[in-house]
Coordinates of C-alpha atoms in Angstrom, one line a residue:
Chain A
X1 CA -26.8 -18.1 13.7
X2 CA -30.6 -18.1 12.8
X3 CA -32.1 -16.0 10.4
X4 CA -35.8 -14.9 10.3
X5 CA -37.8 -15.7 7.2
X6 CA -41.2 -14.5 6.6
X7 CA -42.6 -18.0 6.5
X8 CA -40.7 -19.3 9.5
X9 CA -38.5 -21.6 7.6
X10 CA -34.9 -22.3 8.6
X11 CA -32.1 -21.0 6.1
X12 CA -31.7 -24.4 4.5
X13 CA -35.3 -25.5 4.5
X14 CA -37.1 -25.8 1.1
X15 CA -40.8 -25.0 0.5
X16 CA -43.1 -28.0 0.2
X17 CA -42.6 -29.8 -3.1
X18 CA -45.1 -31.5 -5.1
X19 CA -45.0 -33.2 -8.5
X20 CA -47.6 -34.6 -10.6
X21 CA -46.9 -36.3 -13.9
X22 CA -49.3 -37.0 -16.9
X23 CA -51.5 -34.1 -16.0
X24 CA -52.2 -33.3 -19.7
X25 CA -54.0 -35.6 -22.0
X26 CA -52.8 -34.6 -25.5
X27 CA -49.2 -34.0 -24.6
X28 CA -46.8 -36.9 -25.2
X29 CA -45.4 -36.1 -21.6
X30 CA -46.3 -33.5 -19.1
X31 CA -45.8 -32.6 -15.5
X32 CA -46.7 -30.0 -12.9
X33 CA -44.2 -29.0 -10.4
X34 CA -44.6 -26.7 -7.4
X35 CA -42.4 -25.3 -4.7
X36 CA -44.6 -23.5 -2.1
X37 CA -46.5 -20.9 -4.1
X38 CA -44.4 -21.2 -7.3
X39 CA -46.0 -23.5 -9.8
X40 CA -45.0 -24.5 -13.3
X41 CA -46.6 -26.7 -15.9
X42 CA -44.5 -28.5 -18.5
X43 CA -45.6 -30.3 -21.6
X44 CA -43.4 -32.2 -24.1
X45 CA -44.4 -32.9 -27.7
X46 CA -42.3 -35.1 -30.0
X47 CA -39.9 -36.1 -31.2
X48 CA -41.2 -34.9 -34.6
X49 CA -39.4 -35.2 -37.9
X50 CA -37.1 -32.7 -39.2
X51 CA -35.1 -30.0 -37.5
X52 CA -35.3 -26.2 -37.6
X53 CA -32.9 -24.2 -39.6
X54 CA -29.5 -23.5 -38.1
X55 CA -29.7 -26.7 -36.2
X56 CA -27.5 -29.8 -36.5
X57 CA -29.6 -32.5 -38.2
X58 CA -27.2 -35.2 -37.0
X59 CA -28.7 -34.7 -33.5
X60 CA -31.9 -34.5 -31.9
X61 CA -32.9 -30.9 -31.7
X62 CA -35.1 -29.2 -28.9
X63 CA -37.2 -26.1 -28.9
X64 CA -38.4 -24.4 -25.8
X65 CA -41.5 -22.2 -25.6
X66 CA -41.9 -20.2 -22.5
X67 CA -45.4 -18.9 -21.7
X68 CA -45.5 -16.4 -18.9
X69 CA -48.5 -16.1 -16.6
X70 CA -49.6 -12.9 -18.3
X71 CA -48.6 -10.9 -21.2
X72 CA -46.2 -11.2 -24.1
X73 CA -42.6 -12.8 -23.6
X74 CA -39.9 -10.3 -23.1
X75 CA -36.1 -10.6 -23.1
X76 CA -36.0 -12.2 -19.6
X77 CA -38.3 -15.1 -20.9
X78 CA -36.0 -15.3 -24.0
X79 CA -33.1 -15.8 -21.8
X80 CA -35.0 -18.5 -19.7
X81 CA -35.7 -20.2 -23.1
X82 CA -32.2 -20.1 -24.1
X83 CA -30.9 -21.5 -20.7
X84 CA -33.7 -24.2 -20.7
X85 CA -32.8 -25.3 -24.2
X86 CA -29.2 -25.7 -23.4
X87 CA -29.7 -27.4 -20.3
X88 CA -32.1 -30.0 -21.9
X89 CA -29.5 -30.5 -24.7
X90 CA -26.8 -31.3 -22.1
X91 CA -28.9 -33.9 -20.3
X92 CA -30.7 -35.7 -23.3
X93 CA -29.0 -38.5 -25.3
X94 CA -29.0 -36.5 -28.7
X95 CA -27.9 -39.5 -31.0
X96 CA -30.8 -41.7 -30.4
X97 CA -33.4 -39.6 -32.5
X98 CA -31.3 -37.7 -35.0
X99 CA -33.0 -35.1 -37.3
X100 CA -36.0 -34.7 -35.0
X101 CA -37.4 -31.9 -33.0
X102 CA -38.8 -32.1 -29.5
X103 CA -41.1 -29.2 -28.3
X104 CA -41.1 -28.2 -24.9
X105 CA -43.7 -25.7 -23.6
X106 CA -43.3 -24.2 -20.2
X107 CA -46.5 -22.5 -18.7
X108 CA -46.0 -20.6 -15.5
X109 CA -49.0 -20.9 -13.4
X110 CA -47.8 -18.9 -10.5
X111 CA -44.5 -17.0 -9.8
X112 CA -43.4 -16.8 -6.1
X113 CA -39.6 -16.9 -6.5
X114 CA -37.1 -19.4 -7.8
X115 CA -39.1 -19.7 -11.0
X116 CA -36.3 -20.8 -13.4
X117 CA -35.3 -23.7 -11.2
X118 CA -38.9 -24.8 -10.7
X119 CA -39.2 -24.8 -14.5
X120 CA -36.3 -27.0 -15.0
X121 CA -37.6 -29.3 -12.4
X122 CA -40.9 -29.5 -14.1
X123 CA -39.3 -30.0 -17.5
X124 CA -37.2 -33.0 -16.2
X125 CA -40.3 -34.7 -15.0
X126 CA -42.1 -34.0 -18.2
X127 CA -39.2 -35.4 -20.1
X128 CA -39.2 -38.6 -18.2
X129 CA -42.9 -38.7 -18.5
X130 CA -42.7 -38.6 -22.3
X131 CA -39.9 -41.2 -22.3
X132 CA -37.2 -39.1 -23.9
X133 CA -33.9 -40.8 -23.5
X134 CA -32.0 -39.0 -20.8
X135 CA -28.3 -39.4 -19.6
X136 CA -29.4 -38.3 -16.1
X137 CA -31.9 -35.8 -14.5
X138 CA -31.1 -32.2 -13.8
X139 CA -31.9 -30.9 -10.5
X140 CA -32.2 -27.2 -10.0
X141 CA -31.9 -24.9 -6.8
X142 CA -32.0 -21.2 -6.1
X143 CA -29.6 -19.9 -3.5
X144 CA -29.8 -16.4 -2.0
X145 CA -27.2 -14.4 -0.3
X146 CA -28.3 -11.9 2.4
X147 CA -26.3 -8.5 3.0
X148 CA -24.8 -10.3 6.2
X149 CA -23.5 -13.1 4.1
X150 CA -26.0 -15.8 5.0
X151 CA -27.1 -18.1 2.3
X152 CA -31.0 -18.9 2.1
X153 CA -32.3 -21.6 -0.1
X154 CA -35.3 -21.7 -2.3
X155 CA -36.5 -18.0 -1.7
X156 CA -39.9 -16.6 -2.3
X157 CA -40.4 -13.5 -4.6
X158 CA -40.1 -11.1 -1.7
X159 CA -37.0 -12.6 -0.5
X160 CA -35.5 -12.7 -3.9
X161 CA -36.1 -9.0 -4.3
X162 CA -34.6 -8.1 -0.9
X163 CA -31.4 -10.0 -1.2
X164 CA -27.9 -8.8 -2.3
X165 CA -27.5 -11.5 -4.8
X166 CA -29.0 -14.9 -5.9
X167 CA -27.7 -17.7 -7.9
X168 CA -29.8 -20.4 -10.0
X169 CA -27.8 -23.6 -10.0
X170 CA -28.5 -26.9 -11.8
X171 CA -26.7 -30.2 -10.9
X172 CA -27.0 -33.8 -12.2
X173 CA -29.0 -36.1 -10.0
X174 CA -27.1 -38.6 -7.8
X175 CA -26.8 -41.8 -9.7
X176 CA -27.3 -45.4 -8.3
X177 CA -24.8 -47.7 -10.2
X178 CA -23.2 -51.0 -9.9
X179 CA -19.9 -49.5 -10.8
X180 CA -17.5 -48.8 -7.9
X181 CA -17.8 -45.3 -6.7
X182 CA -14.2 -44.3 -7.7
X183 CA -15.0 -45.0 -11.2
X184 CA -17.7 -42.7 -11.3
X185 CA -15.6 -39.8 -10.0
X186 CA -14.4 -36.9 -12.1
X187 CA -11.2 -35.3 -10.9
X188 CA -11.8 -36.7 -7.3
X189 CA -15.3 -35.4 -7.2
X190 CA -18.5 -37.3 -7.5
X191 CA -20.4 -36.9 -10.8
X192 CA -23.3 -35.0 -9.2
X193 CA -21.1 -32.2 -7.9
X194 CA -20.5 -31.0 -11.6
X195 CA -22.3 -27.8 -12.3
X196 CA -24.6 -27.9 -15.5
X197 CA -26.0 -24.6 -15.4
X198 CA -25.3 -21.4 -13.6
X199 CA -27.0 -18.0 -13.7
X200 CA -26.3 -15.2 -11.1
X201 CA -27.8 -11.8 -10.3
X202 CA -26.1 -9.3 -8.1
X203 CA -22.5 -8.8 -6.8
X204 CA -20.8 -11.2 -4.5
X205 CA -17.5 -12.5 -3.7
X206 CA -16.1 -15.4 -5.3
X207 CA -15.8 -17.3 -2.0
X208 CA -19.5 -16.6 -1.4
X209 CA -20.4 -18.2 -4.8
X210 CA -18.3 -21.3 -3.9
X211 CA -20.2 -21.5 -0.5
X212 CA -23.5 -21.3 -2.6
X213 CA -22.3 -24.1 -4.7
X214 CA -21.7 -26.4 -1.7
X215 CA -25.1 -25.5 -0.1
X216 CA -26.8 -26.0 -3.5
X217 CA -25.2 -29.4 -3.8
X218 CA -26.4 -30.5 -0.4
X219 CA -29.9 -29.4 -1.2
X220 CA -30.0 -30.8 -4.7
X221 CA -29.3 -34.3 -3.2
X222 CA -32.5 -34.1 -1.1
X223 CA -34.4 -32.8 -4.3
X224 CA -33.0 -35.7 -6.2
X225 CA -34.2 -38.2 -3.6
X226 CA -37.5 -36.5 -4.0
X227 CA -37.3 -37.1 -7.7
X228 CA -36.4 -40.7 -7.4
X229 CA -39.3 -41.5 -5.0
X230 CA -41.7 -39.6 -7.2
X231 CA -40.7 -41.3 -10.5
X232 CA -40.7 -44.8 -9.2
Chain B
X1 CA 4.8 -36.7 -49.7
X2 CA 6.5 -33.4 -48.9
X3 CA 5.8 -31.7 -45.6
X4 CA 6.9 -28.3 -46.9
X5 CA 4.3 -25.7 -46.6
X6 CA 3.0 -22.9 -49.0
X7 CA 1.1 -19.9 -47.7
X8 CA -2.7 -20.2 -47.5
X9 CA -3.0 -17.3 -49.8
X10 CA -2.2 -19.4 -52.8
X11 CA -5.6 -20.9 -52.7
X12 CA -8.1 -18.4 -53.9
X13 CA -11.1 -20.6 -53.1
X14 CA -10.2 -21.2 -49.6
X15 CA -10.8 -18.3 -47.0
X16 CA -7.5 -16.8 -45.9
X17 CA -6.5 -18.0 -42.4
X18 CA -4.4 -15.5 -40.5
X19 CA -1.5 -17.4 -38.8
X20 CA 1.5 -16.2 -37.0
X21 CA 4.8 -17.2 -38.4
X22 CA 5.6 -19.4 -35.5
X23 CA 2.8 -21.6 -36.5
X24 CA 4.5 -23.0 -39.5
X25 CA 7.1 -24.9 -37.3
X26 CA 4.1 -26.2 -35.3
X27 CA 2.4 -27.5 -38.3
X28 CA 5.6 -29.2 -39.2
X29 CA 5.4 -31.0 -35.8
X30 CA 1.8 -31.9 -36.2
X31 CA 1.9 -33.1 -39.8
X32 CA 3.6 -36.5 -39.1
X33 CA 0.9 -37.3 -36.8
X34 CA -2.0 -36.3 -39.0
X35 CA -0.4 -37.6 -42.2
X36 CA -1.9 -41.2 -42.3
X37 CA -5.5 -39.9 -41.5
X38 CA -5.3 -37.1 -44.0
X39 CA -3.9 -39.4 -46.6
X40 CA -6.8 -41.8 -46.3
X41 CA -9.4 -38.7 -46.3
X42 CA -7.7 -37.2 -49.3
X43 CA -7.8 -40.3 -51.3
X44 CA -11.5 -40.9 -50.8
X45 CA -12.7 -37.3 -50.9
X46 CA -11.3 -36.5 -54.3
X47 CA -8.7 -33.9 -52.9
X48 CA -6.1 -36.3 -54.1
X49 CA -7.1 -36.2 -57.7
X50 CA -7.6 -32.3 -57.5
X51 CA -4.1 -31.9 -56.1
X52 CA -2.7 -34.4 -58.6
X53 CA -4.3 -32.4 -61.5
X54 CA -2.7 -29.3 -60.2
X55 CA 0.6 -31.2 -60.4
X56 CA 2.3 -29.6 -57.3
X57 CA 3.1 -31.7 -54.2
X58 CA 3.5 -28.4 -52.0
X59 CA 0.0 -27.5 -52.9
X60 CA -1.2 -30.9 -52.1
X61 CA 0.3 -31.1 -48.5
X62 CA -1.2 -27.5 -47.7
X63 CA -4.6 -28.7 -49.0
X64 CA -4.5 -31.7 -46.6
X65 CA -4.3 -29.7 -43.3
X66 CA -7.1 -27.5 -44.4
X67 CA -9.4 -30.6 -45.6
X68 CA -8.7 -32.3 -42.3
X69 CA -9.6 -29.0 -40.5
X70 CA -13.0 -29.0 -42.3
X71 CA -13.9 -32.6 -42.4
X72 CA -12.8 -33.5 -38.8
X73 CA -13.0 -30.1 -36.8
X74 CA -13.0 -31.7 -33.4
X75 CA -10.2 -34.0 -34.0
X76 CA -8.2 -31.1 -35.6
X77 CA -8.7 -29.0 -32.6
X78 CA -8.0 -31.8 -30.2
X79 CA -4.6 -32.5 -31.9
X80 CA -3.7 -28.9 -31.2
X81 CA -4.9 -29.1 -27.6
X82 CA -2.7 -32.2 -27.0
X83 CA 0.3 -29.8 -27.7
X84 CA -1.2 -27.1 -25.5
X85 CA -1.7 -24.6 -28.5
X86 CA -4.7 -23.5 -30.4
X87 CA -5.0 -23.3 -34.2
X88 CA -4.3 -19.5 -34.2
X89 CA -1.1 -20.1 -32.2
X90 CA -2.5 -18.9 -28.9
X91 CA -1.9 -20.6 -25.6
X92 CA -5.0 -22.2 -24.0
X93 CA -5.4 -19.5 -21.3
X94 CA -4.6 -16.4 -23.3
X95 CA -7.0 -14.1 -25.0
X96 CA -6.7 -12.4 -28.4
X97 CA -5.3 -9.0 -28.9
X98 CA -7.7 -6.4 -27.7
X99 CA -7.9 -2.9 -29.0
X100 CA -10.2 0.0 -27.9
X101 CA -11.1 3.3 -29.7
X102 CA -13.0 5.9 -27.9
X103 CA -15.1 8.5 -29.6
X104 CA -15.8 6.4 -32.8
X105 CA -19.3 7.8 -33.5
X106 CA -19.0 11.7 -33.7
X107 CA -22.9 12.2 -33.4
X108 CA -23.3 10.3 -30.1
X109 CA -22.4 11.7 -26.7
X110 CA -20.4 8.7 -25.9
X111 CA -19.0 6.0 -28.2
X112 CA -16.4 3.2 -28.4
X113 CA -15.1 0.6 -30.8
X114 CA -13.9 -2.6 -29.2
X115 CA -12.0 -5.3 -31.0
X116 CA -11.1 -8.6 -29.4
X117 CA -9.4 -10.5 -32.2
X118 CA -11.7 -9.9 -35.2
X119 CA -14.9 -9.7 -33.0
X120 CA -15.8 -6.1 -33.5
X121 CA -18.3 -4.1 -31.4
X122 CA -19.5 -0.5 -31.9
X123 CA -21.2 1.1 -28.8
X124 CA -22.8 4.4 -28.8
X125 CA -24.9 6.4 -26.1
X126 CA -27.5 8.9 -26.9
X127 CA -28.7 11.0 -23.9
X128 CA -32.3 12.2 -23.8
X129 CA -34.3 14.2 -21.2
X130 CA -37.1 12.3 -19.5
X131 CA -39.4 12.8 -16.5
X132 CA -38.3 10.2 -13.9
X133 CA -40.6 7.5 -12.6
X134 CA -42.8 8.2 -9.5
X135 CA -41.0 5.4 -7.7
X136 CA -37.5 6.7 -8.2
X137 CA -37.8 10.5 -8.7
X138 CA -34.1 11.1 -8.3
X139 CA -32.8 8.6 -10.6
X140 CA -32.1 8.6 -14.2
X141 CA -32.3 5.3 -16.3
X142 CA -30.3 3.2 -18.9
X143 CA -31.6 1.3 -21.8
X144 CA -29.3 -1.2 -23.2
X145 CA -29.9 -2.7 -26.6
X146 CA -27.6 -5.3 -28.5
X147 CA -27.9 -5.6 -32.2
X148 CA -26.8 -8.3 -34.5
X149 CA -27.2 -7.1 -38.1
X150 CA -26.8 -9.6 -40.9
X151 CA -23.4 -8.2 -41.7
X152 CA -21.9 -9.8 -38.5
X153 CA -22.1 -13.5 -39.3
X154 CA -23.6 -15.9 -41.9
X155 CA -25.8 -17.5 -39.2
X156 CA -27.9 -14.1 -39.1
X157 CA -30.4 -13.7 -41.7
X158 CA -32.2 -10.3 -42.4
X159 CA -35.5 -9.6 -41.1
X160 CA -35.9 -11.8 -37.9
X161 CA -33.6 -10.6 -35.0
X162 CA -31.1 -13.3 -34.0
X163 CA -31.9 -15.3 -31.0
X164 CA -28.6 -14.6 -29.3
X165 CA -29.0 -10.9 -29.6
X166 CA -31.9 -10.5 -27.2
X167 CA -30.3 -12.8 -24.6
X168 CA -27.0 -10.8 -24.8
X169 CA -28.9 -7.7 -24.5
X170 CA -30.6 -9.0 -21.3
X171 CA -27.3 -10.1 -19.9
X172 CA -25.6 -6.9 -20.6
X173 CA -28.2 -4.8 -18.9
X174 CA -28.4 -7.2 -15.9
X175 CA -24.5 -7.0 -15.6
X176 CA -24.3 -3.2 -15.9
X177 CA -27.1 -2.3 -13.8
X178 CA -26.4 -5.0 -11.0
X179 CA -22.7 -4.2 -10.9
X180 CA -23.4 -0.6 -9.5
X181 CA -20.9 0.8 -11.9
X182 CA -23.1 3.7 -12.7
X183 CA -24.9 5.6 -9.8
X184 CA -28.3 6.2 -11.5
X185 CA -28.7 9.2 -9.1
X186 CA -25.9 11.1 -11.0
X187 CA -28.1 10.9 -14.0
X188 CA -30.8 13.1 -12.1
X189 CA -31.1 16.8 -13.3
X190 CA -34.1 18.3 -11.2
X191 CA -35.5 15.9 -8.6
X192 CA -38.8 14.6 -9.6
X193 CA -38.8 16.8 -12.8
X194 CA -35.9 15.8 -15.1
X195 CA -33.4 13.2 -15.5
X196 CA -31.1 11.7 -18.1
X197 CA -32.3 8.7 -20.0
X198 CA -29.1 6.9 -21.6
X199 CA -29.7 4.9 -24.6
X200 CA -26.9 2.6 -25.1
X201 CA -26.9 0.8 -28.6
X202 CA -24.3 -1.9 -29.3
X203 CA -23.6 -3.1 -32.8
X204 CA -22.0 -6.3 -33.6
X205 CA -20.0 -5.7 -36.8
X206 CA -18.1 -8.9 -36.9
X207 CA -19.1 -12.0 -34.8
X208 CA -16.1 -14.2 -34.2
X209 CA -16.8 -15.6 -30.8
X210 CA -16.9 -14.1 -27.3
X211 CA -19.6 -11.6 -28.2
X212 CA -20.5 -10.9 -24.6
X213 CA -17.0 -9.9 -23.5
X214 CA -16.3 -7.6 -26.5
X215 CA -19.9 -6.0 -26.0
X216 CA -19.3 -5.5 -22.3
X217 CA -15.9 -4.0 -23.0
X218 CA -17.4 -1.5 -25.5
X219 CA -20.3 -0.6 -23.2
X220 CA -17.9 0.3 -20.5
X221 CA -15.7 2.2 -22.7
X222 CA -18.6 4.1 -24.2
X223 CA -19.6 5.0 -20.6
X224 CA -16.2 6.2 -19.8
X225 CA -16.1 8.4 -22.9
X226 CA -19.5 9.9 -22.3
X227 CA -19.7 13.6 -22.1
X228 CA -23.0 14.7 -20.7
X229 CA -24.4 17.8 -22.7
X230 CA -25.0 21.2 -20.9
X231 CA -28.7 21.8 -20.3
X232 CA -30.5 24.9 -19.0
X233 CA -34.0 25.9 -17.8
X234 CA -35.9 27.9 -20.2
X235 CA -38.9 30.4 -19.7
X236 CA -41.6 27.6 -19.4
X237 CA -39.5 25.8 -16.7
X238 CA -38.5 23.2 -19.1
X239 CA -35.2 21.7 -19.5
X240 CA -33.6 22.3 -22.9
X241 CA -30.3 21.6 -24.4
X242 CA -27.8 24.5 -24.8
X243 CA -26.6 24.0 -28.3
X244 CA -23.2 25.1 -29.3
X245 CA -24.3 28.2 -31.6
X246 CA -26.6 29.9 -29.5
X247 CA -24.5 29.5 -26.4
X248 CA -23.6 33.3 -26.5
X249 CA -27.0 34.4 -26.8
X250 CA -28.3 32.4 -23.8
X251 CA -25.4 33.2 -21.5
X252 CA -27.7 34.9 -19.1
X253 CA -29.4 31.5 -18.6
X254 CA -27.7 29.5 -16.0
X255 CA -26.9 25.9 -17.1
X256 CA -28.3 23.3 -14.7
X257 CA -25.4 21.0 -14.8
X258 CA -22.1 23.0 -14.9
X259 CA -20.4 20.2 -13.0
X260 CA -21.2 16.4 -13.4
X261 CA -20.4 16.5 -17.1
X262 CA -18.5 13.1 -16.8
X263 CA -20.0 10.0 -15.1
X264 CA -18.1 8.6 -12.4
X265 CA -17.6 4.7 -12.9
X266 CA -17.4 2.7 -9.8
X267 CA -15.2 -0.4 -10.4
X268 CA -16.3 -1.3 -14.0
X269 CA -17.0 -4.9 -14.7
X270 CA -14.8 -7.0 -17.3
X271 CA -15.7 -10.5 -18.5
X272 CA -14.0 -13.5 -19.9
X273 CA -15.7 -16.4 -21.7
X274 CA -13.9 -19.8 -21.2
X275 CA -14.7 -23.0 -23.2
X276 CA -14.7 -26.2 -21.3
X277 CA -13.7 -29.3 -23.3
X278 CA -12.6 -32.5 -21.6
X279 CA -10.0 -31.2 -19.1
X280 CA -8.9 -28.2 -21.2
X281 CA -10.1 -24.7 -20.5
X282 CA -9.9 -22.5 -23.6
X283 CA -9.9 -18.6 -22.8
X284 CA -11.6 -16.3 -25.2
X285 CA -12.9 -18.7 -27.9
X286 CA -13.3 -17.8 -31.5
X287 CA -16.6 -18.6 -33.4
X288 CA -15.1 -21.7 -34.8
X289 CA -14.1 -23.1 -31.4
X290 CA -17.6 -22.1 -29.9
X291 CA -19.3 -24.0 -32.8
X292 CA -17.3 -27.3 -32.0
X293 CA -16.9 -27.2 -28.3
X294 CA -20.1 -26.3 -26.7
X295 CA -19.7 -25.8 -23.1
X296 CA -19.0 -22.0 -22.3
X297 CA -18.6 -20.3 -19.0
X298 CA -18.7 -16.6 -18.7
X299 CA -17.2 -15.1 -15.7
X300 CA -17.7 -11.3 -15.0
X301 CA -15.7 -9.7 -12.3
X302 CA -15.6 -6.0 -11.3
X303 CA -12.2 -4.2 -10.8
X304 CA -12.0 -5.2 -7.2
X305 CA -12.5 -8.8 -8.1
X306 CA -16.0 -9.2 -6.9
X307 CA -18.1 -11.7 -8.9
X308 CA -20.7 -9.8 -10.8
X309 CA -22.0 -12.9 -12.8
X310 CA -21.1 -16.5 -13.5
X311 CA -23.1 -17.6 -16.5
X312 CA -23.0 -21.2 -17.7
X313 CA -26.0 -22.2 -19.9
X314 CA -25.8 -26.0 -19.8
X315 CA -23.3 -27.8 -22.1
X316 CA -22.0 -31.3 -22.2
X317 CA -19.1 -30.7 -19.7
X318 CA -20.1 -30.3 -16.0
X319 CA -18.0 -27.7 -14.2
X320 CA -16.5 -29.0 -11.0
X321 CA -15.4 -26.5 -8.3
X322 CA -11.7 -26.7 -9.3
X323 CA -12.6 -25.9 -12.9
X324 CA -14.7 -22.9 -11.7
X325 CA -11.7 -21.6 -9.6
X326 CA -9.5 -22.0 -12.6
X327 CA -12.0 -19.9 -14.7
X328 CA -12.1 -17.3 -12.1
X329 CA -8.4 -17.0 -12.0
X330 CA -8.1 -16.7 -15.6
X331 CA -10.8 -14.0 -15.5
X332 CA -8.8 -12.1 -12.9
X333 CA -5.8 -12.0 -15.2
X334 CA -8.0 -10.9 -18.0
X335 CA -9.5 -8.1 -15.9
X336 CA -6.0 -6.6 -15.3
X337 CA -5.4 -6.7 -19.0
X338 CA -8.6 -5.1 -19.9
X339 CA -8.3 -2.5 -17.4
X340 CA -4.8 -1.4 -18.8
X341 CA -6.3 -1.4 -22.3
X342 CA -9.2 0.8 -21.1
X343 CA -6.9 3.1 -19.2
X344 CA -4.7 3.5 -22.3
X345 CA -7.5 4.4 -24.4
X346 CA -8.7 7.1 -22.1
X347 CA -5.3 8.6 -21.9
X348 CA -4.8 8.5 -25.7
X349 CA -8.1 10.3 -25.9
X350 CA -7.1 13.1 -23.6
X351 CA -3.7 13.5 -25.3
X352 CA -5.7 14.3 -28.6

């Protein structure tokens, strides 16, 4: 069944993506990422010597600073910072630069829905640009669940507010490897099907969540192709 | 070397570790496999000399396990996981003992003290009258704040608030407001004029892991204990509290809310945090486990098993669909447990 979306997209259609790297002169790595009207700028500084208090000096440490479009940061932004920090820690190789801190600054340019996924994608592009050693990329997507149980991908702000529930999902990107495919599988599933980060808003059934996961995975494979083309 | 054990309490300089008696037999099983490594560590790290000076072989063997736990925490835990048990004698999928006491704060309108293992949360609700916003003239509102004072953990320093506190605050208010547990319209007194503002403050007294689970439990319990105070209209058309002493004097004044003294809770949410490590899923982790194994998944289900939140902030282990389903199954079991804990606490309260 077809669902009407304001901008005439189909349920599975993402907004036009664009990614530019090395947009800032002084930053060690930077990228801007936009999905439709949502646009985020990410800058990476470091690795700098020393770690913050309460961090493990045997590993590389990250700090994420979230700058909203206007005003002070509140609790929502603090939560975003925490999610971004933990996501970055899970994709980076932490043993290469022990006892260092890498600062990541996220500047929101415009928010039109799916802000956190957009920031994660921008962040990944900036990390690649800065040459921080990564295990793999993280690809983020937002899935929305309508009252009637349909799933829409990459919602705009208006859609996000109207929906029953929405889910932010982050998956690893698909790998190109010389190893046989079977060797890369974890519990019979390909590596890129493993969920790195999940954050949900609103009440839904468990089955709906699993359906969102499947849709999200399918969409992130397209996103990771876009990443690969863009980074080459 | 003797494998016999003396109680931990014989070491004044080591923190006491609460173990159930059944663990002693487990240690006996574990010791042979740990022995060679520990022996090596003990020799190089000076524990050997310390123990020799004390001249007690029993003391020595006891020291070893604790030294091993501190020097190689990950391996220590993995040795336990291999035997499908955890250092505090729990099974992997079982949560710690949970207790709930309603009405812990006499000056608040609703309060509860929740304990999961030694994680302790004190929640209290203060009700105030406010003018509702123009957008929602017939709705009250709820403000939720989670506090982590320095008393709760050595990681929290006085002065700056802990980073985790504001994140848990945000998650709690997201969860409680989006779950639809409380109908905000019930908090309305006079449409467009007056409504209740509920200030819910949760204090963490002892942070021993699974903070969100304990905080949510205490919040739900505090709301179920909430007694909305009686208010009446005064001469100026303002809403005032009817206090206990001048109740007799103002009897001619009709109270505004004779009914609606208790909030109706629609399918309250409960949560379970699981740690993922390799192929293991550990339910309800302690602070020690959380610091060693970093991937946490928090599943929040309401009483009809609808998913309110599935929160996984990164972590080195990726969650595949089967793992997520296992976590949800564990959470379902936990919801049943917590529901009965809550119902028991409520019925205890009514008896008193």
